[in-house]
Amino acid sequence: MKKKVLKPILVVLLAVIILSAWSGQVYARLVFNQVDGSFDDTGRLAIRTHIIEAAGYFLKAYSEILALSDRIEMSDLNGIDYHESRLLVDQAIFNLENAREKYLILNQIAANTPYNPEVINNLLIFNYREFRDNQQLMGLQFDQVKSFLMNGDVRGLFDKVLADVENILEKLERVKIAIYSLSLPEMSDIWELNRLCSEFMLFGQYSARIFYRVTGK
C-alpha cells in the first residue's frame, strides 16, 4: 500500500524549513508578533521574549516534521531510513516540548499582567470583516482569531495556542511509536499532523497581521 503525503503541503510550506534557520526577530514577525502590545509594561518584555522563543522552537519542530513527511513521501521509491526518521521525530518532539514550556510560562505571565487598555479598545472596534476581505484571508483560522480578539480576550487566545501545541505533540507521539516499531505511520496521522501544524501557523500569522494593523507597526 502506498504511503503518500499530499505534495501540495510540502510545496506550499517548504519555506518553513528555510525560515527555521533565521533569527528570533524573524520568528516574532511570523507567529503572534506584536501581541505583547496588549499588555502593560510590567510584563510586556517577558511576554514578547517568550513569544519569540516559543515561535522559534515551533518552527524548528515544523521543519523537522516536514522533513520526516518528505522521507515518507519518497519511501515508495527510496525506502526509508528508520534511524534518520527516529532522529527527526525525536528532535521535533524536543523542540515542540520546548515550545510548549515557553507558551506555558507565557500564559502564566499574561495571567498576572494587566491589559493595555488602548490596544484592547482598538481590538474591540477593529473592522475584522473588511480586513479579512482586503487581505484575502482564509475563513476558519481568521474566524478563530476574530472570536478572541473582537472581545479583547488575548489571554484566551494564548490558552488556545497552548492547547494546539498539546494536540500536535499528541499526534507526533503516535507517529513516533510507528517509527520506533520500524513501520510507516498511518497516513491519517501524517495528514492530521500536517493539518494541525499548518493551521497553527495560519492562526499565529493572522493574529500577527491584525496586531500589526492595530498597533500601527
mmCIF file with all atom_site columns, N, CA and C in Angstrom, residues 68-127:
data_model
loop_
_atom_site.group_PDB
_atom_site.id
_atom_site.type_symbol
_atom_site.label_atom_id
_atom_site.label_alt_id
_atom_site.label_comp_id
_atom_site.label_asym_id
_atom_site.label_entity_id
_atom_site.label_seq_id
_atom_site.pdbx_PDB_ins_code
_atom_site.Cartn_x
_atom_site.Cartn_y
_atom_site.Cartn_z
_atom_site.occupancy
_atom_site.B_iso_or_equiv
_atom_site.pdbx_formal_charge
_atom_site.auth_seq_id
_atom_site.auth_comp_id
_atom_site.auth_asym_id
_atom_site.auth_atom_id
_atom_site.pdbx_PDB_model_num
ATOM 1   N N  . LEU A 1 68  ? 10.478  14.830 7.815  1.00 0.00 ? 68  LEU A N  1
ATOM 2   C CA . LEU A 1 68  ? 10.006  13.467 8.013  1.00 0.00 ? 68  LEU A CA 1
ATOM 3   C C  . LEU A 1 68  ? 8.912   13.127 6.992  1.00 0.00 ? 68  LEU A C  1
ATOM 4   N N  . SER A 1 69  ? 8.019   14.067 6.733  1.00 0.00 ? 69  SER A N  1
ATOM 5   C CA . SER A 1 69  ? 6.969   13.856 5.741  1.00 0.00 ? 69  SER A CA 1
ATOM 6   C C  . SER A 1 69  ? 7.567   13.610 4.363  1.00 0.00 ? 69  SER A C  1
ATOM 7   N N  . ASP A 1 70  ? 8.635   14.309 4.057  1.00 0.00 ? 70  ASP A N  1
ATOM 8   C CA . ASP A 1 70  ? 9.317   14.112 2.781  1.00 0.00 ? 70  ASP A CA 1
ATOM 9   C C  . ASP A 1 70  ? 9.895   12.699 2.681  1.00 0.00 ? 70  ASP A C  1
ATOM 10  N N  . ARG A 1 71  ? 10.481  12.208 3.768  1.00 0.00 ? 71  ARG A N  1
ATOM 11  C CA . ARG A 1 71  ? 11.043  10.843 3.758  1.00 0.00 ? 71  ARG A CA 1
ATOM 12  C C  . ARG A 1 71  ? 9.937   9.817  3.520  1.00 0.00 ? 71  ARG A C  1
ATOM 13  N N  . ILE A 1 72  ? 8.789   10.047 4.131  1.00 0.00 ? 72  ILE A N  1
ATOM 14  C CA . ILE A 1 72  ? 7.663   9.124  3.958  1.00 0.00 ? 72  ILE A CA 1
ATOM 15  C C  . ILE A 1 72  ? 7.120   9.223  2.538  1.00 0.00 ? 72  ILE A C  1
ATOM 16  N N  . GLU A 1 73  ? 7.054   10.425 2.016  1.00 0.00 ? 73  GLU A N  1
ATOM 17  C CA . GLU A 1 73  ? 6.583   10.644 0.648  1.00 0.00 ? 73  GLU A CA 1
ATOM 18  C C  . GLU A 1 73  ? 7.433   9.867  -0.356 1.00 0.00 ? 73  GLU A C  1
ATOM 19  N N  . MET A 1 74  ? 8.743   9.841  -0.138 1.00 0.00 ? 74  MET A N  1
ATOM 20  C CA . MET A 1 74  ? 9.662   9.216  -1.090 1.00 0.00 ? 74  MET A CA 1
ATOM 21  C C  . MET A 1 74  ? 9.929   7.748  -0.786 1.00 0.00 ? 74  MET A C  1
ATOM 22  N N  . SER A 1 75  ? 9.295   7.200  0.236  1.00 0.00 ? 75  SER A N  1
ATOM 23  C CA . SER A 1 75  ? 9.634   5.846  0.683  1.00 0.00 ? 75  SER A CA 1
ATOM 24  C C  . SER A 1 75  ? 9.314   4.778  -0.353 1.00 0.00 ? 75  SER A C  1
ATOM 25  N N  . ASP A 1 76  ? 8.299   4.985  -1.190 1.00 0.00 ? 76  ASP A N  1
ATOM 26  C CA . ASP A 1 76  ? 7.977   4.001  -2.223 1.00 0.00 ? 76  ASP A CA 1
ATOM 27  C C  . ASP A 1 76  ? 9.106   3.868  -3.239 1.00 0.00 ? 76  ASP A C  1
ATOM 28  N N  . LEU A 1 77  ? 9.843   4.951  -3.447 1.00 0.00 ? 77  LEU A N  1
ATOM 29  C CA . LEU A 1 77  ? 10.938  4.925  -4.416 1.00 0.00 ? 77  LEU A CA 1
ATOM 30  C C  . LEU A 1 77  ? 12.269  4.575  -3.777 1.00 0.00 ? 77  LEU A C  1
ATOM 31  N N  . ASN A 1 78  ? 12.511  5.125  -2.584 1.00 0.00 ? 78  ASN A N  1
ATOM 32  C CA . ASN A 1 78  ? 13.837  5.031  -1.980 1.00 0.00 ? 78  ASN A CA 1
ATOM 33  C C  . ASN A 1 78  ? 13.897  4.165  -0.729 1.00 0.00 ? 78  ASN A C  1
ATOM 34  N N  . GLY A 1 79  ? 12.741  3.657  -0.288 1.00 0.00 ? 79  GLY A N  1
ATOM 35  C CA . GLY A 1 79  ? 12.739  3.038  1.030  1.00 0.00 ? 79  GLY A CA 1
ATOM 36  C C  . GLY A 1 79  ? 12.830  4.121  2.083  1.00 0.00 ? 79  GLY A C  1
ATOM 37  N N  . ILE A 1 80  ? 12.975  3.731  3.344  1.00 0.00 ? 80  ILE A N  1
ATOM 38  C CA . ILE A 1 80  ? 13.058  4.726  4.414  1.00 0.00 ? 80  ILE A CA 1
ATOM 39  C C  . ILE A 1 80  ? 14.138  4.337  5.406  1.00 0.00 ? 80  ILE A C  1
ATOM 40  N N  . ASP A 1 81  ? 14.906  5.298  5.797  1.00 0.00 ? 81  ASP A N  1
ATOM 41  C CA . ASP A 1 81  ? 15.953  5.128  6.799  1.00 0.00 ? 81  ASP A CA 1
ATOM 42  C C  . ASP A 1 81  ? 15.322  5.362  8.169  1.00 0.00 ? 81  ASP A C  1
ATOM 43  N N  . TYR A 1 82  ? 15.076  4.280  8.916  1.00 0.00 ? 82  TYR A N  1
ATOM 44  C CA . TYR A 1 82  ? 14.379  4.433  10.188 1.00 0.00 ? 82  TYR A CA 1
ATOM 45  C C  . TYR A 1 82  ? 15.247  5.104  11.240 1.00 0.00 ? 82  TYR A C  1
ATOM 46  N N  . HIS A 1 83  ? 16.550  4.950  11.134 1.00 0.00 ? 83  HIS A N  1
ATOM 47  C CA . HIS A 1 83  ? 17.429  5.650  12.082 1.00 0.00 ? 83  HIS A CA 1
ATOM 48  C C  . HIS A 1 83  ? 17.310  7.159  11.902 1.00 0.00 ? 83  HIS A C  1
ATOM 49  N N  . GLU A 1 84  ? 17.379  7.601  10.645 1.00 0.00 ? 84  GLU A N  1
ATOM 50  C CA . GLU A 1 84  ? 17.227  9.026  10.366 1.00 0.00 ? 84  GLU A CA 1
ATOM 51  C C  . GLU A 1 84  ? 15.841  9.504  10.776 1.00 0.00 ? 84  GLU A C  1
ATOM 52  N N  . SER A 1 85  ? 14.829  8.696  10.515 1.00 0.00 ? 85  SER A N  1
ATOM 53  C CA . SER A 1 85  ? 13.458  9.084  10.848 1.00 0.00 ? 85  SER A CA 1
ATOM 54  C C  . SER A 1 85  ? 13.266  9.212  12.353 1.00 0.00 ? 85  SER A C  1
ATOM 55  N N  . ARG A 1 86  ? 13.910  8.321  13.119 1.00 0.00 ? 86  ARG A N  1
ATOM 56  C CA . ARG A 1 86  ? 13.832  8.431  14.581 1.00 0.00 ? 86  ARG A CA 1
ATOM 57  C C  . ARG A 1 86  ? 14.470  9.727  15.059 1.00 0.00 ? 86  ARG A C  1
ATOM 58  N N  . LEU A 1 87  ? 15.596  10.083 14.454 1.00 0.00 ? 87  LEU A N  1
ATOM 59  C CA . LEU A 1 87  ? 16.260  11.337 14.835 1.00 0.00 ? 87  LEU A CA 1
ATOM 60  C C  . LEU A 1 87  ? 15.359  12.535 14.546 1.00 0.00 ? 87  LEU A C  1
ATOM 61  N N  . LEU A 1 88  ? 14.690  12.518 13.396 1.00 0.00 ? 88  LEU A N  1
ATOM 62  C CA . LEU A 1 88  ? 13.812  13.630 13.029 1.00 0.00 ? 88  LEU A CA 1
ATOM 63  C C  . LEU A 1 88  ? 12.632  13.747 13.985 1.00 0.00 ? 88  LEU A C  1
ATOM 64  N N  . VAL A 1 89  ? 11.982  12.618 14.275 1.00 0.00 ? 89  VAL A N  1
ATOM 65  C CA . VAL A 1 89  ? 10.807  12.684 15.147 1.00 0.00 ? 89  VAL A CA 1
ATOM 66  C C  . VAL A 1 89  ? 11.201  13.037 16.570 1.00 0.00 ? 89  VAL A C  1
ATOM 67  N N  . ASP A 1 90  ? 12.351  12.549 17.030 1.00 0.00 ? 90  ASP A N  1
ATOM 68  C CA . ASP A 1 90  ? 12.810  12.889 18.380 1.00 0.00 ? 90  ASP A CA 1
ATOM 69  C C  . ASP A 1 90  ? 13.136  14.373 18.488 1.00 0.00 ? 90  ASP A C  1
ATOM 70  N N  . GLN A 1 91  ? 13.794  14.918 17.471 1.00 0.00 ? 91  GLN A N  1
ATOM 71  C CA . GLN A 1 91  ? 14.146  16.336 17.518 1.00 0.00 ? 91  GLN A CA 1
ATOM 72  C C  . GLN A 1 91  ? 12.905  17.207 17.418 1.00 0.00 ? 91  GLN A C  1
ATOM 73  N N  . ALA A 1 92  ? 11.927  16.780 16.606 1.00 0.00 ? 92  ALA A N  1
ATOM 74  C CA . ALA A 1 92  ? 10.679  17.524 16.507 1.00 0.00 ? 92  ALA A CA 1
ATOM 75  C C  . ALA A 1 92  ? 9.970   17.553 17.859 1.00 0.00 ? 92  ALA A C  1
ATOM 76  N N  . ILE A 1 93  ? 9.929   16.420 18.528 1.00 0.00 ? 93  ILE A N  1
ATOM 77  C CA . ILE A 1 93  ? 9.295   16.365 19.851 1.00 0.00 ? 93  ILE A CA 1
ATOM 78  C C  . ILE A 1 93  ? 10.050  17.235 20.848 1.00 0.00 ? 93  ILE A C  1
ATOM 79  N N  . PHE A 1 94  ? 11.372  17.186 20.808 1.00 0.00 ? 94  PHE A N  1
ATOM 80  C CA . PHE A 1 94  ? 12.186  18.012 21.707 1.00 0.00 ? 94  PHE A CA 1
ATOM 81  C C  . PHE A 1 94  ? 11.871  19.499 21.525 1.00 0.00 ? 94  PHE A C  1
ATOM 82  N N  . ASN A 1 95  ? 11.841  19.944 20.271 1.00 0.00 ? 95  ASN A N  1
ATOM 83  C CA . ASN A 1 95  ? 11.572  21.364 20.021 1.00 0.00 ? 95  ASN A CA 1
ATOM 84  C C  . ASN A 1 95  ? 10.136  21.742 20.355 1.00 0.00 ? 95  ASN A C  1
ATOM 85  N N  . LEU A 1 96  ? 9.212   20.846 20.095 1.00 0.00 ? 96  LEU A N  1
ATOM 86  C CA . LEU A 1 96  ? 7.815   21.152 20.395 1.00 0.00 ? 96  LEU A CA 1
ATOM 87  C C  . LEU A 1 96  ? 7.569   21.169 21.905 1.00 0.00 ? 96  LEU A C  1
ATOM 88  N N  . GLU A 1 97  ? 8.248   20.312 22.638 1.00 0.00 ? 97  GLU A N  1
ATOM 89  C CA . GLU A 1 97  ? 8.131   20.347 24.099 1.00 0.00 ? 97  GLU A CA 1
ATOM 90  C C  . GLU A 1 97  ? 8.693   21.650 24.661 1.00 0.00 ? 97  GLU A C  1
ATOM 91  N N  . ASN A 1 98  ? 9.770   22.139 24.046 1.00 0.00 ? 98  ASN A N  1
ATOM 92  C CA . ASN A 1 98  ? 10.313  23.438 24.461 1.00 0.00 ? 98  ASN A CA 1
ATOM 93  C C  . ASN A 1 98  ? 9.344   24.561 24.135 1.00 0.00 ? 98  ASN A C  1
ATOM 94  N N  . ALA A 1 99  ? 8.695   24.486 22.974 1.00 0.00 ? 99  ALA A N  1
ATOM 95  C CA . ALA A 1 99  ? 7.681   25.485 22.630 1.00 0.00 ? 99  ALA A CA 1
ATOM 96  C C  . ALA A 1 99  ? 6.548   25.450 23.644 1.00 0.00 ? 99  ALA A C  1
ATOM 97  N N  . ARG A 1 100 ? 6.102   24.261 23.997 1.00 0.00 ? 100 ARG A N  1
ATOM 98  C CA . ARG A 1 100 ? 5.028   24.130 24.989 1.00 0.00 ? 100 ARG A CA 1
ATOM 99  C C  . ARG A 1 100 ? 5.425   24.766 26.314 1.00 0.00 ? 100 ARG A C  1
ATOM 100 N N  . GLU A 1 101 ? 6.654   24.539 26.746 1.00 0.00 ? 101 GLU A N  1
ATOM 101 C CA . GLU A 1 101 ? 7.115   25.123 28.003 1.00 0.00 ? 101 GLU A CA 1
ATOM 102 C C  . GLU A 1 101 ? 7.112   26.645 27.943 1.00 0.00 ? 101 GLU A C  1
ATOM 103 N N  . LYS A 1 102 ? 7.554   27.202 26.812 1.00 0.00 ? 102 LYS A N  1
ATOM 104 C CA . LYS A 1 102 ? 7.565   28.657 26.660 1.00 0.00 ? 102 LYS A CA 1
ATOM 105 C C  . LYS A 1 102 ? 6.142   29.216 26.660 1.00 0.00 ? 102 LYS A C  1
ATOM 106 N N  . TYR A 1 103 ? 5.225   28.537 25.982 1.00 0.00 ? 103 TYR A N  1
ATOM 107 C CA . TYR A 1 103 ? 3.846   29.008 25.961 1.00 0.00 ? 103 TYR A CA 1
ATOM 108 C C  . TYR A 1 103 ? 3.193   28.870 27.340 1.00 0.00 ? 103 TYR A C  1
ATOM 109 N N  . LEU A 1 104 ? 3.571   27.851 28.081 1.00 0.00 ? 104 LEU A N  1
ATOM 110 C CA . LEU A 1 104 ? 3.036   27.691 29.429 1.00 0.00 ? 104 LEU A CA 1
ATOM 111 C C  . LEU A 1 104 ? 3.468   28.854 30.319 1.00 0.00 ? 104 LEU A C  1
ATOM 112 N N  . ILE A 1 105 ? 4.738   29.200 30.272 1.00 0.00 ? 105 ILE A N  1
ATOM 113 C CA . ILE A 1 105 ? 5.241   30.331 31.057 1.00 0.00 ? 105 ILE A CA 1
ATOM 114 C C  . ILE A 1 105 ? 4.608   31.629 30.575 1.00 0.00 ? 105 ILE A C  1
ATOM 115 N N  . LEU A 1 106 ? 4.480   31.762 29.240 1.00 0.00 ? 106 LEU A N  1
ATOM 116 C CA . LEU A 1 106 ? 3.826   32.937 28.664 1.00 0.00 ? 106 LEU A CA 1
ATOM 117 C C  . LEU A 1 106 ? 2.423   33.114 29.217 1.00 0.00 ? 106 LEU A C  1
ATOM 118 N N  . ASN A 1 107 ? 1.669   32.022 29.284 1.00 0.00 ? 107 ASN A N  1
ATOM 119 C CA . ASN A 1 107 ? 0.309   32.105 29.812 1.00 0.00 ? 107 ASN A CA 1
ATOM 120 C C  . ASN A 1 107 ? 0.296   32.545 31.263 1.00 0.00 ? 107 ASN A C  1
ATOM 121 N N  . GLN A 1 108 ? 1.252   32.059 32.034 1.00 0.00 ? 108 GLN A N  1
ATOM 122 C CA . GLN A 1 108 ? 1.321   32.425 33.443 1.00 0.00 ? 108 GLN A CA 1
ATOM 123 C C  . GLN A 1 108 ? 1.643   33.905 33.611 1.00 0.00 ? 108 GLN A C  1
ATOM 124 N N  . ILE A 1 109 ? 2.567   34.406 32.797 1.00 0.00 ? 109 ILE A N  1
ATOM 125 C CA . ILE A 1 109 ? 2.906   35.834 32.861 1.00 0.00 ? 109 ILE A CA 1
ATOM 126 C C  . ILE A 1 109 ? 1.705   36.680 32.438 1.00 0.00 ? 109 ILE A C  1
ATOM 127 N N  . ALA A 1 110 ? 1.051   36.281 31.334 1.00 0.00 ? 110 ALA A N  1
ATOM 128 C CA . ALA A 1 110 ? -0.088  37.038 30.832 1.00 0.00 ? 110 ALA A CA 1
ATOM 129 C C  . ALA A 1 110 ? -1.228  37.082 31.846 1.00 0.00 ? 110 ALA A C  1
ATOM 130 N N  . ALA A 1 111 ? -1.402  35.986 32.585 1.00 0.00 ? 111 ALA A N  1
ATOM 131 C CA . ALA A 1 111 ? -2.485  35.926 33.573 1.00 0.00 ? 111 ALA A CA 1
ATOM 132 C C  . ALA A 1 111 ? -2.279  36.927 34.695 1.00 0.00 ? 111 ALA A C  1
ATOM 133 N N  . ASN A 1 112 ? -1.031  37.334 34.902 1.00 0.00 ? 112 ASN A N  1
ATOM 134 C CA . ASN A 1 112 ? -0.714  38.236 36.009 1.00 0.00 ? 112 ASN A CA 1
ATOM 135 C C  . ASN A 1 112 ? -0.282  39.622 35.548 1.00 0.00 ? 112 ASN A C  1
ATOM 136 N N  . THR A 1 113 ? -0.497  39.920 34.267 1.00 0.00 ? 113 THR A N  1
ATOM 137 C CA . THR A 1 113 ? -0.127  41.221 33.718 1.00 0.00 ? 113 THR A CA 1
ATOM 138 C C  . THR A 1 113 ? -1.380  41.934 33.240 1.00 0.00 ? 113 THR A C  1
ATOM 139 N N  . PRO A 1 114 ? -1.609  43.178 33.680 1.00 0.00 ? 114 PRO A N  1
ATOM 140 C CA . PRO A 1 114 ? -2.799  43.915 33.216 1.00 0.00 ? 114 PRO A CA 1
ATOM 141 C C  . PRO A 1 114 ? -2.743  44.178 31.714 1.00 0.00 ? 114 PRO A C  1
ATOM 142 N N  . TYR A 1 115 ? -3.912  44.268 31.115 1.00 0.00 ? 115 TYR A N  1
ATOM 143 C CA . TYR A 1 115 ? -4.003  44.620 29.701 1.00 0.00 ? 115 TYR A CA 1
ATOM 144 C C  . TYR A 1 115 ? -3.629  46.087 29.487 1.00 0.00 ? 115 TYR A C  1
ATOM 145 N N  . ASN A 1 116 ? -3.203  46.379 28.266 1.00 0.00 ? 116 ASN A N  1
ATOM 146 C CA . ASN A 1 116 ? -3.034  47.755 27.805 1.00 0.00 ? 116 ASN A CA 1
ATOM 147 C C  . ASN A 1 116 ? -4.393  48.211 27.267 1.00 0.00 ? 116 ASN A C  1
ATOM 148 N N  . PRO A 1 117 ? -5.096  49.107 27.966 1.00 0.00 ? 117 PRO A N  1
ATOM 149 C CA . PRO A 1 117 ? -6.480  49.438 27.576 1.00 0.00 ? 117 PRO A CA 1
ATOM 150 C C  . PRO A 1 117 ? -6.591  50.053 26.190 1.00 0.00 ? 117 PRO A C  1
ATOM 151 N N  . GLU A 1 118 ? -5.590  50.786 25.750 1.00 0.00 ? 118 GLU A N  1
ATOM 152 C CA . GLU A 1 118 ? -5.664  51.415 24.427 1.00 0.00 ? 118 GLU A CA 1
ATOM 153 C C  . GLU A 1 118 ? -5.683  50.357 23.327 1.00 0.00 ? 118 GLU A C  1
ATOM 154 N N  . VAL A 1 119 ? -4.789  49.379 23.435 1.00 0.00 ? 119 VAL A N  1
ATOM 155 C CA . VAL A 1 119 ? -4.722  48.326 22.416 1.00 0.00 ? 119 VAL A CA 1
ATOM 156 C C  . VAL A 1 119 ? -5.969  47.457 22.476 1.00 0.00 ? 119 VAL A C  1
ATOM 157 N N  . ILE A 1 120 ? -6.430  47.136 23.676 1.00 0.00 ? 120 ILE A N  1
ATOM 158 C CA . ILE A 1 120 ? -7.639  46.326 23.805 1.00 0.00 ? 120 ILE A CA 1
ATOM 159 C C  . ILE A 1 120 ? -8.830  47.042 23.185 1.00 0.00 ? 120 ILE A C  1
ATOM 160 N N  . ASN A 1 121 ? -8.925  48.340 23.393 1.00 0.00 ? 121 ASN A N  1
ATOM 161 C CA . ASN A 1 121 ? -10.017 49.100 22.789 1.00 0.00 ? 121 ASN A CA 1
ATOM 162 C C  . ASN A 1 121 ? -9.930  49.078 21.266 1.00 0.00 ? 121 ASN A C  1
ATOM 163 N N  . ASN A 1 122 ? -8.697  49.168 20.745 1.00 0.00 ? 122 ASN A N  1
ATOM 164 C CA . ASN A 1 122 ? -8.521  49.102 19.293 1.00 0.00 ? 122 ASN A CA 1
ATOM 165 C C  . ASN A 1 122 ? -8.978  47.744 18.740 1.00 0.00 ? 122 ASN A C  1
ATOM 166 N N  . LEU A 1 123 ? -8.762  46.694 19.507 1.00 0.00 ? 123 LEU A N  1
ATOM 167 C CA . LEU A 1 123 ? -9.230  45.371 19.088 1.00 0.00 ? 123 LEU A CA 1
ATOM 168 C C  . LEU A 1 123 ? -10.751 45.301 19.077 1.00 0.00 ? 123 LEU A C  1
ATOM 169 N N  . LEU A 1 124 ? -11.378 45.952 20.029 1.00 0.00 ? 124 LEU A N  1
ATOM 170 C CA . LEU A 1 124 ? -12.838 45.911 20.133 1.00 0.00 ? 124 LEU A CA 1
ATOM 171 C C  . LEU A 1 124 ? -13.517 46.614 18.971 1.00 0.00 ? 124 LEU A C  1
ATOM 172 N N  . ILE A 1 125 ? -12.902 47.676 18.460 1.00 0.00 ? 125 ILE A N  1
ATOM 173 C CA . ILE A 1 125 ? -13.537 48.461 17.400 1.00 0.00 ? 125 ILE A CA 1
ATOM 174 C C  . ILE A 1 125 ? -12.980 48.136 16.012 1.00 0.00 ? 125 ILE A C  1
ATOM 175 N N  . PHE A 1 126 ? -12.055 47.201 15.936 1.00 0.00 ? 126 PHE A N  1
ATOM 176 C CA . PHE A 1 126 ? -11.404 46.864 14.664 1.00 0.00 ? 126 PHE A CA 1
ATOM 177 C C  . PHE A 1 126 ? -12.417 46.264 13.690 1.00 0.00 ? 126 PHE A C  1
ATOM 178 N N  . ASN A 1 127 ? -12.294 46.634 12.402 1.00 0.00 ? 127 ASN A N  1
ATOM 179 C CA . ASN A 1 127 ? -13.187 46.120 11.368 1.00 0.00 ? 127 ASN A CA 1
ATOM 180 C C  . ASN A 1 127 ? -12.613 44.814 10.818 1.00 0.00 ? 127 ASN A C  1
#
